[in-house]
Coordinates of C-alpha atoms in Angstrom, one line a residue:
R51 CA -1.6 -32.3 8.8
D52 CA -2.8 -32.9 12.4
V53 CA -5.9 -35.0 13.2
G54 CA -4.8 -33.9 17.2
G55 CA -6.2 -31.1 17.1
T56 CA -2.8 -28.7 16.9
K57 CA -3.4 -25.2 15.2
F58 CA -0.3 -24.2 13.2
H59 CA 0.2 -20.3 12.8
E60 CA 4.0 -19.9 10.4
S61 CA 4.8 -24.0 10.9
Q62 CA 4.4 -23.6 14.7
G63 CA 2.2 -25.6 16.1
S64 CA 0.5 -25.1 19.9
P65 CA -2.4 -26.9 21.4
Y66 CA -6.2 -26.1 20.1
G67 CA -9.1 -28.1 21.1
E68 CA -10.1 -32.4 20.5
P69 CA -8.2 -34.5 17.4
Y70 CA -10.8 -35.5 15.0
G71 CA -11.2 -38.5 12.5
P72 CA -13.0 -40.2 10.0
G73 CA -16.8 -39.7 10.6
D74 CA -15.9 -35.7 12.6
V75 CA -17.8 -33.3 10.3
I76 CA -15.5 -30.1 10.2
G77 CA -17.0 -26.1 9.9
C78 CA -15.1 -22.8 10.5
L79 CA -16.6 -19.1 10.6
L80 CA -14.5 -16.6 9.4
Q81 CA -15.2 -12.9 12.1
M82 CA -14.2 -10.1 10.1
G83 CA -13.5 -6.6 12.2
D84 CA -12.2 -3.4 11.9
P85 CA -10.8 -2.6 8.8
P86 CA -13.4 -5.1 6.7
A87 CA -11.2 -7.8 4.0
S88 CA -9.2 -5.3 1.3
V89 CA -8.8 -6.0 -2.1
R90 CA -6.1 -5.6 -3.7
Q91 CA -5.9 -3.6 -7.4
R92 CA -4.8 -5.7 -10.0
Q93 CA -3.5 -5.1 -13.1
R94 CA -2.7 -7.8 -16.5
I95 CA 0.2 -7.0 -18.7
T96 CA 1.4 -8.8 -21.2
I97 CA 5.1 -9.5 -22.1
K98 CA 6.3 -10.9 -25.2
G99 CA 2.4 -12.9 -25.7
V100 CA 2.6 -14.0 -22.1
E101 CA -0.1 -13.0 -19.6
Y102 CA 1.0 -11.0 -15.6
I103 CA -1.4 -10.6 -13.4
V104 CA 0.1 -7.6 -11.4
E105 CA -0.6 -6.9 -7.7
E106 CA -0.1 -3.6 -5.7
D107 CA 2.1 -4.1 -2.6
V108 CA 0.4 -3.6 0.6
Q109 CA 1.4 -3.0 3.9
R110 CA -0.7 -6.2 6.2
T111 CA -2.8 -4.3 8.1
A112 CA -4.4 -6.6 11.1
S113 CA -8.1 -6.7 11.1
R114 CA -8.8 -5.6 14.5
G115 CA -11.9 -8.2 16.5
S116 CA -11.5 -10.7 13.5
S117 CA -11.2 -14.2 14.6
I118 CA -11.7 -18.0 13.2
V119 CA -13.4 -20.2 15.1
F120 CA -13.5 -24.2 14.1
Y121 CA -16.1 -26.3 15.2
K122 CA -16.1 -30.4 15.3
N123 CA -19.6 -31.7 15.2
G124 CA -21.1 -28.5 16.0
V125 CA -19.5 -27.9 18.9
S126 CA -16.8 -24.5 18.8
Q127 CA -13.2 -26.1 19.7
G128 CA -12.4 -21.6 20.9
I129 CA -10.8 -18.8 18.7
A130 CA -8.2 -20.5 16.6
F131 CA -6.6 -16.9 15.5
S132 CA -7.9 -13.5 16.1
D133 CA -7.1 -10.3 14.4
I134 CA -6.4 -11.5 11.4
W135 CA -4.5 -10.0 8.5
A136 CA -7.5 -7.3 6.8
E137 CA -6.5 -8.2 3.0

């Protein structure tokens, strides 16, 4: 949890945006690029009466041109992440 305007990826923090606190409204925009988000194939199997959901193992592909932007009280804080995974 961070309120000082820091973004985190893989447990590493870096400066991003303005600090926020009580009364602030935070918004988020997810823009997908190319390829758009993909859907993994899922299969339900039952082993000894217990149901499991098995997903296909796929290699991660970046969605070029994609981004995540956060807003504080309607003001963009800039692009937080770009070329995010397309899954």
